[in-house]
mmCIF file of C-alpha atoms in Angstrom:
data_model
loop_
_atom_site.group_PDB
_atom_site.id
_atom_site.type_symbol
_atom_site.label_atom_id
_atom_site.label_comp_id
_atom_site.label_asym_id
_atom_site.label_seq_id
_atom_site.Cartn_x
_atom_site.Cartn_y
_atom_site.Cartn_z
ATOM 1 C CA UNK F 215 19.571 -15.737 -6.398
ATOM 2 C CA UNK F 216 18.076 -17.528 -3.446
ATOM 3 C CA UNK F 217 14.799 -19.728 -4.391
ATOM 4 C CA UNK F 218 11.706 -19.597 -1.756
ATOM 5 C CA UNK F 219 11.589 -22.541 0.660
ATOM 6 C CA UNK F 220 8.524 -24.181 2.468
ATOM 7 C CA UNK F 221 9.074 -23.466 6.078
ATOM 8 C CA UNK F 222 8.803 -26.041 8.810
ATOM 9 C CA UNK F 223 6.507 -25.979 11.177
ATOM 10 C CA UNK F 224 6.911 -24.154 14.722
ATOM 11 C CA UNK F 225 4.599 -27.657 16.123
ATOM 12 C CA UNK F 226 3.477 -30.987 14.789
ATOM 13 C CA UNK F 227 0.080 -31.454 12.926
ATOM 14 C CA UNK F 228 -2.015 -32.290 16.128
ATOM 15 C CA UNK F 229 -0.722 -28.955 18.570
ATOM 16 C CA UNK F 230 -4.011 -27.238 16.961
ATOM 17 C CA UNK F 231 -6.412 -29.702 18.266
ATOM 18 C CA UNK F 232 -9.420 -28.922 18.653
ATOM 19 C CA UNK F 233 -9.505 -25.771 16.695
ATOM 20 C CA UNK F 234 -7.818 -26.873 13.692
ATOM 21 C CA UNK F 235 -7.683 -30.925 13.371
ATOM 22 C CA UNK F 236 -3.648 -32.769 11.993
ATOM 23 C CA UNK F 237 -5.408 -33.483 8.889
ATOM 24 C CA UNK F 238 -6.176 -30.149 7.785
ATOM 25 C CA UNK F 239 -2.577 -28.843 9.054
ATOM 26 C CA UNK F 240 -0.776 -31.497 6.914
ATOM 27 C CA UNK F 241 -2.985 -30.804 3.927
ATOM 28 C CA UNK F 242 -2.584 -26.997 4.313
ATOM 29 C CA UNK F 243 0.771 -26.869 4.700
ATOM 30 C CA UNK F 244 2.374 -29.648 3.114
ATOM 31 C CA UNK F 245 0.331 -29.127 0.060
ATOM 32 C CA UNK F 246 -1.188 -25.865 -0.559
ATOM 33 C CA UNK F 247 1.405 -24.037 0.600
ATOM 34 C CA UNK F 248 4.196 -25.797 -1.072
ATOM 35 C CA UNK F 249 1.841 -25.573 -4.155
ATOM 36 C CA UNK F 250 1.977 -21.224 -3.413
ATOM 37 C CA UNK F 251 6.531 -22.051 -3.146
ATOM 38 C CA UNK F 252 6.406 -23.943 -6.350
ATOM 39 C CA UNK F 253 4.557 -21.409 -8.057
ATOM 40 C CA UNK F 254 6.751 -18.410 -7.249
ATOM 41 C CA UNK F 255 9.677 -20.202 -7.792
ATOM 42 C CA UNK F 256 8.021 -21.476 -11.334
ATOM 43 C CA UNK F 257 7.227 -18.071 -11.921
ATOM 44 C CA UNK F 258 10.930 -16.564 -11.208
ATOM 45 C CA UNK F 259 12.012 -18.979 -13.892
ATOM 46 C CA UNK F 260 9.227 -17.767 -16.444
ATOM 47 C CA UNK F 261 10.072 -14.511 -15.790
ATOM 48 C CA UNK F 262 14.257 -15.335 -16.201
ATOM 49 C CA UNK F 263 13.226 -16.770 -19.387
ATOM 50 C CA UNK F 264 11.235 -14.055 -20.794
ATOM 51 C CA UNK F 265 14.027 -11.792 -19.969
ATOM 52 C CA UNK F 266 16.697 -13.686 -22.325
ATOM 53 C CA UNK F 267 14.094 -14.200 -24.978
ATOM 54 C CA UNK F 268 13.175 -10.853 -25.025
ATOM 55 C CA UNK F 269 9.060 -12.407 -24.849
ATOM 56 C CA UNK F 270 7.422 -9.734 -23.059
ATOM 57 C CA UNK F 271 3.612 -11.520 -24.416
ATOM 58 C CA UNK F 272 2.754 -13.388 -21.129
ATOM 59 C CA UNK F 273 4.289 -10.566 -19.034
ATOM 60 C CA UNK F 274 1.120 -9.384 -17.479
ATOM 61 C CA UNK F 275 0.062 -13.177 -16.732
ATOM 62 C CA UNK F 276 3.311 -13.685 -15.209
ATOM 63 C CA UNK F 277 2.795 -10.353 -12.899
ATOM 64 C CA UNK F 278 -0.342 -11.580 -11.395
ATOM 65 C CA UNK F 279 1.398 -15.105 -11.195
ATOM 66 C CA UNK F 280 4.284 -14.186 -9.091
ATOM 67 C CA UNK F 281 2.532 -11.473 -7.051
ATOM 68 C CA UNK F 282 -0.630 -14.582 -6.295
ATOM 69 C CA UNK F 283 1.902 -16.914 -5.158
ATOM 70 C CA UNK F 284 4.042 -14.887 -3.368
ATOM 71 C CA UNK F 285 1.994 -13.357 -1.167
ATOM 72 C CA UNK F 286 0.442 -17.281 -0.424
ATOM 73 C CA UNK F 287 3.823 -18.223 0.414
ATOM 74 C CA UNK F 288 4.132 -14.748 2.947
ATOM 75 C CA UNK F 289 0.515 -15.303 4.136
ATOM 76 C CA UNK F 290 0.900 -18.728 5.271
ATOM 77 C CA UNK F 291 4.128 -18.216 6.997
ATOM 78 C CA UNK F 292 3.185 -15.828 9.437
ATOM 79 C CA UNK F 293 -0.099 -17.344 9.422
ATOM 80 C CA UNK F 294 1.606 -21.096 11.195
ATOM 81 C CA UNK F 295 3.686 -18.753 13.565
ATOM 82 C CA UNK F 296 0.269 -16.463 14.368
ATOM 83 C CA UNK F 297 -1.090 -19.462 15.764
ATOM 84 C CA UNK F 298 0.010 -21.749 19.355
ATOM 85 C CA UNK F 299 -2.245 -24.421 21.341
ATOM 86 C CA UNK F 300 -1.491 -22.858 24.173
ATOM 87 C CA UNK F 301 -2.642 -19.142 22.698
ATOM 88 C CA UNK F 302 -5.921 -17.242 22.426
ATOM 89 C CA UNK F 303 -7.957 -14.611 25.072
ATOM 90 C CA UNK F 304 -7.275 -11.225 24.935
ATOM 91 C CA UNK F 305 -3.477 -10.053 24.864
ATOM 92 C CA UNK F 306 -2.774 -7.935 28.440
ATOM 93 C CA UNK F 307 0.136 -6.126 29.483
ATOM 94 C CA UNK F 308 0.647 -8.955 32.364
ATOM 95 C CA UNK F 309 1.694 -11.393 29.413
ATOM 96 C CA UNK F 310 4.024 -9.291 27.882
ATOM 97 C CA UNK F 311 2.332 -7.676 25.031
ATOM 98 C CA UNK F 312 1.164 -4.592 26.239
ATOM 99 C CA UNK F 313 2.415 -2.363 23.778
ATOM 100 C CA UNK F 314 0.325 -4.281 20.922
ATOM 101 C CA UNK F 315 -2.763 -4.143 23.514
ATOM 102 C CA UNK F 316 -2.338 -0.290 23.633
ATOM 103 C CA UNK F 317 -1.915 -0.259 19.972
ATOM 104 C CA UNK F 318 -5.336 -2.203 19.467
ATOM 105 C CA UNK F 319 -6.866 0.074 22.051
ATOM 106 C CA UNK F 320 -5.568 3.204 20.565
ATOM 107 C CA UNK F 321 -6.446 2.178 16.713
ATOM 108 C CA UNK F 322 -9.782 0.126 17.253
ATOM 109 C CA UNK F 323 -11.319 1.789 20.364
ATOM 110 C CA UNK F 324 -11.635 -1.162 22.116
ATOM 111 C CA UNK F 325 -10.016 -5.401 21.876
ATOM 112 C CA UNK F 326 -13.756 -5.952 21.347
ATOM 113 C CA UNK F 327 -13.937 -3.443 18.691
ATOM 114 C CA UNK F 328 -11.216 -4.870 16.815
ATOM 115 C CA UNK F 329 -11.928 -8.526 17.140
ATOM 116 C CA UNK F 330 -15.589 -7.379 15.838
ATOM 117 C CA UNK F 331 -13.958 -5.901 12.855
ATOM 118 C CA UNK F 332 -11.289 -8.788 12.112
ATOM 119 C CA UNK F 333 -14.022 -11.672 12.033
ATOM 120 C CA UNK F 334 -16.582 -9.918 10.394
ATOM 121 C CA UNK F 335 -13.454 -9.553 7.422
ATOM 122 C CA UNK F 336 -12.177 -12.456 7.361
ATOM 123 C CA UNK F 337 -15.659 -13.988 7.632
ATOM 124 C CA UNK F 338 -16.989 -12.111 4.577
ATOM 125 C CA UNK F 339 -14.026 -12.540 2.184
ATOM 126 C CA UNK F 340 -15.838 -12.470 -1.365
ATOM 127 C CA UNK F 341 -14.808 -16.006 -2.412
ATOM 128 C CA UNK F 342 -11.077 -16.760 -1.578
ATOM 129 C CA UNK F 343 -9.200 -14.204 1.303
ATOM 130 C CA UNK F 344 -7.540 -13.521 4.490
ATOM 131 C CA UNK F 345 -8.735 -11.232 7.534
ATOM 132 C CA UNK F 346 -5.458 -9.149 8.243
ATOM 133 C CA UNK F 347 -4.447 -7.001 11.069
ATOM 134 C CA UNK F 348 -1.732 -4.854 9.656
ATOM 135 C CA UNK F 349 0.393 -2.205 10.497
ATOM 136 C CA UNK F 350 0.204 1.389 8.628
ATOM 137 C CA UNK F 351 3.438 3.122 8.404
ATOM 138 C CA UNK F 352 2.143 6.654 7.328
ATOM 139 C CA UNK F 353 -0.040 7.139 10.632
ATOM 140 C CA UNK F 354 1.688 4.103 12.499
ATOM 141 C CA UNK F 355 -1.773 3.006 13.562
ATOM 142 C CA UNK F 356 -3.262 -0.779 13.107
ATOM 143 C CA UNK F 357 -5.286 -1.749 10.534
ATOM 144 C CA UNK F 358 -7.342 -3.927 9.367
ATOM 145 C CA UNK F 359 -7.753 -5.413 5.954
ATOM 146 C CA UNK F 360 -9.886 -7.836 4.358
ATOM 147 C CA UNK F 361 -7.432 -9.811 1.517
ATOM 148 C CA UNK F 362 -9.194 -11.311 -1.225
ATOM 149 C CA UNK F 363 -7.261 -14.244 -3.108
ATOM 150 C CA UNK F 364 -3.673 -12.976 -2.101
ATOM 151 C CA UNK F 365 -3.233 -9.604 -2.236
ATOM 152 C CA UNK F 366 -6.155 -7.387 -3.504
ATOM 153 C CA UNK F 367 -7.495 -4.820 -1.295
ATOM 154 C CA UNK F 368 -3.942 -3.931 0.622
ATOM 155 C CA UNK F 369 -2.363 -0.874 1.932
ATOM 156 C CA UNK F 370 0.974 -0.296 0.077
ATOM 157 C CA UNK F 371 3.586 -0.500 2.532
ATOM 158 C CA UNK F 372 1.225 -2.131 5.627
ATOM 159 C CA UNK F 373 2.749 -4.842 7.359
ATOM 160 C CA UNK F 374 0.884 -8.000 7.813
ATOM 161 C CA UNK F 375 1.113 -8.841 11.688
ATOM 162 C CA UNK F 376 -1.836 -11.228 12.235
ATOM 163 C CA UNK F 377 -3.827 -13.652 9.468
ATOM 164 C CA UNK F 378 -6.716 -15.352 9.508
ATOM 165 C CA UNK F 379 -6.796 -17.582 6.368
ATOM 166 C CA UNK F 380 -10.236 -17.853 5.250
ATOM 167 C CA UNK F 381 -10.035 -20.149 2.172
ATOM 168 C CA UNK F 382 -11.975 -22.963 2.407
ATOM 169 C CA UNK F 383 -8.740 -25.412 2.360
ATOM 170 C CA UNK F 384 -8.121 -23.696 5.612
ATOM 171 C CA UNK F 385 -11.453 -25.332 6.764
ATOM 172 C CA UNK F 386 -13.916 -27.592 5.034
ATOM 173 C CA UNK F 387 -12.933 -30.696 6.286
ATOM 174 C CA UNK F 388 -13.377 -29.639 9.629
ATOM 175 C CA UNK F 389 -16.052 -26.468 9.434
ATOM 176 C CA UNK F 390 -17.616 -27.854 5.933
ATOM 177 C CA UNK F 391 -19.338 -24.658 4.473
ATOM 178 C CA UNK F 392 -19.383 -23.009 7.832
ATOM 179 C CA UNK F 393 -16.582 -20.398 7.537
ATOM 180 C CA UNK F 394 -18.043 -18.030 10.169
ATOM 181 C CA UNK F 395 -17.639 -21.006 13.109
ATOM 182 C CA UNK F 396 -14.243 -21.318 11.718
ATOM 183 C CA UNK F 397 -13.105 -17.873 12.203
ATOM 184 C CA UNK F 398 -14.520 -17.614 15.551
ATOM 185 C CA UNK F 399 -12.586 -20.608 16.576
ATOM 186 C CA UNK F 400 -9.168 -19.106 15.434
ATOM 187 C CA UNK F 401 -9.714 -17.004 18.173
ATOM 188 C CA UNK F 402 -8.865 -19.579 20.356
ATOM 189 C CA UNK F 403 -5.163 -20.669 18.987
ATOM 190 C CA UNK F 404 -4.096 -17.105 18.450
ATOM 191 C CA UNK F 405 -0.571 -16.547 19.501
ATOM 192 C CA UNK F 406 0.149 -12.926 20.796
ATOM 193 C CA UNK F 407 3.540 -13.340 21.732
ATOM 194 C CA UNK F 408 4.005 -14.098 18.337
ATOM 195 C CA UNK F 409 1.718 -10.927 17.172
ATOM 196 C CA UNK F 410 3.703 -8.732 19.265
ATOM 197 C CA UNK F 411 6.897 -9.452 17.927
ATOM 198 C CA UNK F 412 5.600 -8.365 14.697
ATOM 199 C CA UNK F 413 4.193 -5.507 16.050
ATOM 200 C CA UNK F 414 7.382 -4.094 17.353
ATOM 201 C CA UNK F 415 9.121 -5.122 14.330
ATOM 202 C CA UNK F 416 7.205 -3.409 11.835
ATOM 203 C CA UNK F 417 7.345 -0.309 14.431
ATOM 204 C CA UNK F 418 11.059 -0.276 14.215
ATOM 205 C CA UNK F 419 11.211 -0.731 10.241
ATOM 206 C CA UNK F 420 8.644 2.160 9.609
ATOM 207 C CA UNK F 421 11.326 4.674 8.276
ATOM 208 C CA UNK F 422 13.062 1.831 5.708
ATOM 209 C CA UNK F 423 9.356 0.891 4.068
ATOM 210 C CA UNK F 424 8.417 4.272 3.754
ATOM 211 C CA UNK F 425 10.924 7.306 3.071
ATOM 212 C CA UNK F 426 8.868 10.101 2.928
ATOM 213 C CA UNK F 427 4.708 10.161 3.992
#
């Protein structure tokens, strides 16, 4: 079986500037997420092991394990691709994504509405988290979730289509303690071509994630 990869970046460190400064992009991604790669990949092993051993003890450990690091590694790779230096405003039908600002219209009431909703969760993430837009296959409405570490407080079967990582590694040497200016900011660099694509993706997929409502 295949082992997880660290994906390379869509830009170089500095395309983020002013939002997000190279250091923190090298850090974040070169480290922490390859730390989130390692860790499934470690885990996979464990797990192979445990298997052949027939040593079920650490098996709930191991659980949490995989399911923490795997959904770091998913997180952060949309999250690089969510973003663009040349992205943020409000996404219009005139760019191209009009079906994803219907969808936001139709689920949220209003782009203000939702953006309200998004940085308020991602802003008050108890601890370690992500603000998520997601969509929700049983209604096939948008959603939005507020992550804490990796994957507590999700939808089963939502699709992650925009992230807004609010651990402090995504920040504090820019923001320091400041996580609210942070997640303001990300408004800035978000890339709704990008967003879109998802969108429509997770649209299309619907009927494989979910069989039956």
């Amino acid at each position: 079986m295949a082992t997880y990869t660290l994906p390379e970046l869509p830009y170089d460190y500095a395309a983020l500037e002013p939002v997000i400064n190279p250091q923190i992009i090298e850090l974040h991604h070169d480290k922490h997420h390859a730390a989130y790669v390692k860790g499934a990949n470690d885990t996979l092993e464990q797990l192979e092991e445990a298997r052949d051993k027939e040593a079920w003890g650490a098996i709930n450990g191991l659980q949490k394990n995989l399911a923490f690091h795997l959904s770091g590694h998913i997180l952060h790779s949309i999250y690089w691709h969510n973003m663009t230096g040349d992205g943020g405003g409000e996404p219009l039908a005139a760019d191209g994504v009009g079906d994803l600002a219907d969808a936001i219209a139709e689920s949220f009431g209003s782009y203000a509405g939702f953006k309200s909703q998004l940085t308020k969760a991602a802003a008050t993430t108890q601890g370690s988290g992500w603000g998520v837009l997601a969509y929700e296959p049983v209604s096939g409405r948008l959603i939005v979730e507020q992550v804490y570490d990796h994957q507590g407080n999700v939808g089963q079967g939502s699709v992650p289509i925009l992230v807004f990582d609010a651990w402090e590694h995504a920040f504090y040497l820019q923001y320091k303690n400041q996580k609210v200016d942070f997640i303001e900011a990300m408004w800035r660099v978000v890339n709704w071509q990008d967003v879109a694509q998802r969108y429509a993706a997770a649209k299309e997929r619907a009927d494989v994630l979910l069989l039956a409502p």
